[in-house]
PDB file of C-alpha atoms in Angstrom:
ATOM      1  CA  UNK A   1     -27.717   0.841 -40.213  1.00 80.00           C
ATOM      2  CA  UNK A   2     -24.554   2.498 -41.237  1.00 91.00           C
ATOM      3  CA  UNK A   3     -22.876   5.351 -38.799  1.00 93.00           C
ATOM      4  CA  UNK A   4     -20.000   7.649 -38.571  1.00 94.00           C
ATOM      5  CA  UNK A   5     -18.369   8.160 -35.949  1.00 94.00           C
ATOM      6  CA  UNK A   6     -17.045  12.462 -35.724  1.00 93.00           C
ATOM      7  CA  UNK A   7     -13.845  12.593 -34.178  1.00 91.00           C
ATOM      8  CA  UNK A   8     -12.522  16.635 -33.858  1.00 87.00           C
ATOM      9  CA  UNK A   9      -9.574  17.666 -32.057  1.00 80.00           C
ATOM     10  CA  UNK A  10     -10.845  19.123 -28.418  1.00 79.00           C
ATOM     11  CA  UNK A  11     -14.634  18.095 -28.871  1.00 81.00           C
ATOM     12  CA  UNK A  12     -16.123  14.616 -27.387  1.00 86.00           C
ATOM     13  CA  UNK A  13     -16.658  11.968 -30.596  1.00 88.00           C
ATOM     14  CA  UNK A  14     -20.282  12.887 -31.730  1.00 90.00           C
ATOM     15  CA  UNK A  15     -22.133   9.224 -33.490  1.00 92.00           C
ATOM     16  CA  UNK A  16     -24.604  10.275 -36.238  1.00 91.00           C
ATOM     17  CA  UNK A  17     -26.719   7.346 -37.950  1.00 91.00           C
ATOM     18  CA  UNK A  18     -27.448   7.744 -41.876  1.00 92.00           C
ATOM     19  CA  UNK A  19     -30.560   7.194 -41.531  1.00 87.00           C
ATOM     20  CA  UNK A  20     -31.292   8.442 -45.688  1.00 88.00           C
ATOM     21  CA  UNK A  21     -30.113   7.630 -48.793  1.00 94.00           C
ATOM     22  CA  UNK A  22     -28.613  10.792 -48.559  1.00 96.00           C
ATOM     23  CA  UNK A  23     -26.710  12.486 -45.976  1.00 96.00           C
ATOM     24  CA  UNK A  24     -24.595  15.833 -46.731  1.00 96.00           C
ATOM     25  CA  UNK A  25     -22.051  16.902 -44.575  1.00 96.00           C
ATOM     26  CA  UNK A  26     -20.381  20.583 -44.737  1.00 96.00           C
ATOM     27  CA  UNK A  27     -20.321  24.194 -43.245  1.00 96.00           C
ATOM     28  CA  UNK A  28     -23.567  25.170 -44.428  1.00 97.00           C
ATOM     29  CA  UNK A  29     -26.226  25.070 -41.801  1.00 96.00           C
ATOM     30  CA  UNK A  30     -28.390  23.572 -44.900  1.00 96.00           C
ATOM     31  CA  UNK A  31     -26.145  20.262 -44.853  1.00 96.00           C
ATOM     32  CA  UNK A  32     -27.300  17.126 -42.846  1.00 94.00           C
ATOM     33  CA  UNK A  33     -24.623  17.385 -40.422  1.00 92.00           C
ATOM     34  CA  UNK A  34     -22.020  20.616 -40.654  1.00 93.00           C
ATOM     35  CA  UNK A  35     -18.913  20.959 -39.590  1.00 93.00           C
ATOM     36  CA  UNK A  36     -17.871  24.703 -39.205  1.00 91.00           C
ATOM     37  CA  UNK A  37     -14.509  24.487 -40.216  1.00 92.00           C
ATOM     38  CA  UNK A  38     -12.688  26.822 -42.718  1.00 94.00           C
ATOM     39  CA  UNK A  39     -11.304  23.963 -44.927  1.00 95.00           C
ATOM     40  CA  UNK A  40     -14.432  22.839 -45.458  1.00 96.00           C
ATOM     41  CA  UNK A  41     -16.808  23.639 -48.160  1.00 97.00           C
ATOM     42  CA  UNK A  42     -20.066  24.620 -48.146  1.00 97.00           C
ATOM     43  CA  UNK A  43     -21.423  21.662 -50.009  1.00 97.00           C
ATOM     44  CA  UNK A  44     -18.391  19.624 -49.251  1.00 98.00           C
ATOM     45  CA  UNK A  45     -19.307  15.377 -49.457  1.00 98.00           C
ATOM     46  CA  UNK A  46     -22.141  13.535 -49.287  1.00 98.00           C
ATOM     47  CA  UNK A  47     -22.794   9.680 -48.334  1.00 97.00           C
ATOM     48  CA  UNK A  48     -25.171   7.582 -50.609  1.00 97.00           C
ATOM     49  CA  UNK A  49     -26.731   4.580 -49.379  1.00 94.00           C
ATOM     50  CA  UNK A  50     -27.442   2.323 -52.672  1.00 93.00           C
ATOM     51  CA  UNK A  51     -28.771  -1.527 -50.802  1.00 90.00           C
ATOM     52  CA  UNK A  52     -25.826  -2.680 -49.221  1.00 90.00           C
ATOM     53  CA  UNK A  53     -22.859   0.199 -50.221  1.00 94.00           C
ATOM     54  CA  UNK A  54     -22.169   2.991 -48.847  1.00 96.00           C
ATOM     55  CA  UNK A  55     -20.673   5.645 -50.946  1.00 97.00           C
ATOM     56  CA  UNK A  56     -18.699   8.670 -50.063  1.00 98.00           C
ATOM     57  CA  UNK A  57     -18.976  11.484 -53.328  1.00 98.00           C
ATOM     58  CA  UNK A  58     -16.789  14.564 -53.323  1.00 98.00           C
ATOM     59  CA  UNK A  59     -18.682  17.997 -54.424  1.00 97.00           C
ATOM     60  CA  UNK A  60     -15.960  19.239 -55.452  1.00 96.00           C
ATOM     61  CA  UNK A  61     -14.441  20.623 -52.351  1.00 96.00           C
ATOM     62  CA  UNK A  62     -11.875  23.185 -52.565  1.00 93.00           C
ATOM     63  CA  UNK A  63      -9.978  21.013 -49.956  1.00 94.00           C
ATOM     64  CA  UNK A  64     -10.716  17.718 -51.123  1.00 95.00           C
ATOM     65  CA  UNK A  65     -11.957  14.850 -49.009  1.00 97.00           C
ATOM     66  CA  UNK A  66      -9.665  11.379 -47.669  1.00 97.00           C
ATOM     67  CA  UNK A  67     -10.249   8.155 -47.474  1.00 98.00           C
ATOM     68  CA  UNK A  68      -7.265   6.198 -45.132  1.00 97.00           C
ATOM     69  CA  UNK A  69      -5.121   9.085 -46.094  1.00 96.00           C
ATOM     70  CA  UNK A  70      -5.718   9.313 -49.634  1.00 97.00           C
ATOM     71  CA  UNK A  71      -8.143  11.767 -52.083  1.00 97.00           C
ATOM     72  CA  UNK A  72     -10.989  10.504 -52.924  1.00 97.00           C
ATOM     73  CA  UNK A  73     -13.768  12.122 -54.985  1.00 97.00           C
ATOM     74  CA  UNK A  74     -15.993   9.069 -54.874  1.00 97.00           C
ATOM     75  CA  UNK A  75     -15.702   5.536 -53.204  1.00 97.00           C
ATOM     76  CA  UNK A  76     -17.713   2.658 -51.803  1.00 98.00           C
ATOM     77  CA  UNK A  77     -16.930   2.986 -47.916  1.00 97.00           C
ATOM     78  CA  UNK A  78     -15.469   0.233 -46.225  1.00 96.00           C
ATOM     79  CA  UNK A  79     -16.088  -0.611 -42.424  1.00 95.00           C
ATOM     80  CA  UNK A  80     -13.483   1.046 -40.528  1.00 95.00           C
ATOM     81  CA  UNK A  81     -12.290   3.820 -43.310  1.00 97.00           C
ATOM     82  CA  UNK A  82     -11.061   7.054 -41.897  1.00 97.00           C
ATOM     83  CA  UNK A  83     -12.422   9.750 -44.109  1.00 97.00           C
ATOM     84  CA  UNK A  84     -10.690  13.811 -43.483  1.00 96.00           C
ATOM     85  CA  UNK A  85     -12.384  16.651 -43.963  1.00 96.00           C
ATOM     86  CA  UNK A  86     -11.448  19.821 -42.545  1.00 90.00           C
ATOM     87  CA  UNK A  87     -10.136  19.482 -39.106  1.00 91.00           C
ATOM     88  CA  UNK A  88     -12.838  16.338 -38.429  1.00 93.00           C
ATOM     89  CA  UNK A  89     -11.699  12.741 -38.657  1.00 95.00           C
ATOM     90  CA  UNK A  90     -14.914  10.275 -39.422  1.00 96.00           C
ATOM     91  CA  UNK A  91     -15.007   6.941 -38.818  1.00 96.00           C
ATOM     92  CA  UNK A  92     -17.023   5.158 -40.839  1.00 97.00           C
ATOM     93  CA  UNK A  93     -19.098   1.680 -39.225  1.00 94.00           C
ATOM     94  CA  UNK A  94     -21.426  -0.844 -40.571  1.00 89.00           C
ATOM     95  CA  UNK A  95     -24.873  -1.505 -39.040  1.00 63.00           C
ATOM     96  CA  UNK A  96     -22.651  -5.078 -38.046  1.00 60.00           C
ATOM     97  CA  UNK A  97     -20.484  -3.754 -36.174  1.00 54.00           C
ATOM     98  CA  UNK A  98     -19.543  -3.585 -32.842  1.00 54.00           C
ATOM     99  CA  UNK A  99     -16.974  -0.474 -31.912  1.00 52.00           C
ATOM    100  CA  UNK A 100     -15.716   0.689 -28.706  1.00 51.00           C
ATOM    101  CA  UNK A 101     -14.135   4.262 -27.731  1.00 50.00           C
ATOM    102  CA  UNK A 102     -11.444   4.116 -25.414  1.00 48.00           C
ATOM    103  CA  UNK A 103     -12.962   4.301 -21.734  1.00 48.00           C
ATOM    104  CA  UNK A 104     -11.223   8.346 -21.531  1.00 49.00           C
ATOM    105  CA  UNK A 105     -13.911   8.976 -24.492  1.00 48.00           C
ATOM    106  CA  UNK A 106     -17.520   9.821 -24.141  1.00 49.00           C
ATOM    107  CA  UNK A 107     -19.583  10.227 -27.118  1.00 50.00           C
ATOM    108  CA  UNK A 108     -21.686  13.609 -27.633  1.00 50.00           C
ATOM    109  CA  UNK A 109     -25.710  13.881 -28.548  1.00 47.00           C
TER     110      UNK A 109
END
């Protein structure tokens, strides 16, 4: 199973499985995962799961949403893409992978 990995400045790296087709991600408490965070929308991205491909779609964000440093509005993930929102780096990982935080790193529940 796919996962991202939630990397925010002063806050352990949280893991969260997408577990759904669909997962949303913004400030709203309604979202699958929020990230309370002024640049980021209410509604900001979500990540579809379609067999094998992940995508990451924009909804339409005030701030807009990166992929390795560049916009994106919508984009078949990649294992190891860096996507921005807000103040939160993700990191995004295939079910195949293997990754390891640096030992100073603890992930969150």
């Amino acid at each position: 199973m796919a996962r991202l990995l939630l990397m925010r400045k002063n806050c352990a790296p949280k893991q969260v499985e997408l577990c759904g087709e669909r997962t949303l991600v913004g400030r709203d408490a309604s979202n699958d995962l929020r990230i309370d965070h002024p640049q980021v929308s209410r509604h900001h991205v979500e990540f579809r799961v379609e067999g094998a491909t992940t995508w990451l779609i924009d909804l339409g964000s005030r701030n807009g949403t990166l992929v390795n440093g560049r916009l994106a509005r919508q984009r078949a993930l990649q294992h190891g893409d860096v996507i921005g929102i807000g103040d939160c780096d993700i990191r995004f990982l295939t079910r195949h992978s293997q990754f390891e935080l640096p030992k100073d790193l603890a992930l969150a529940d």
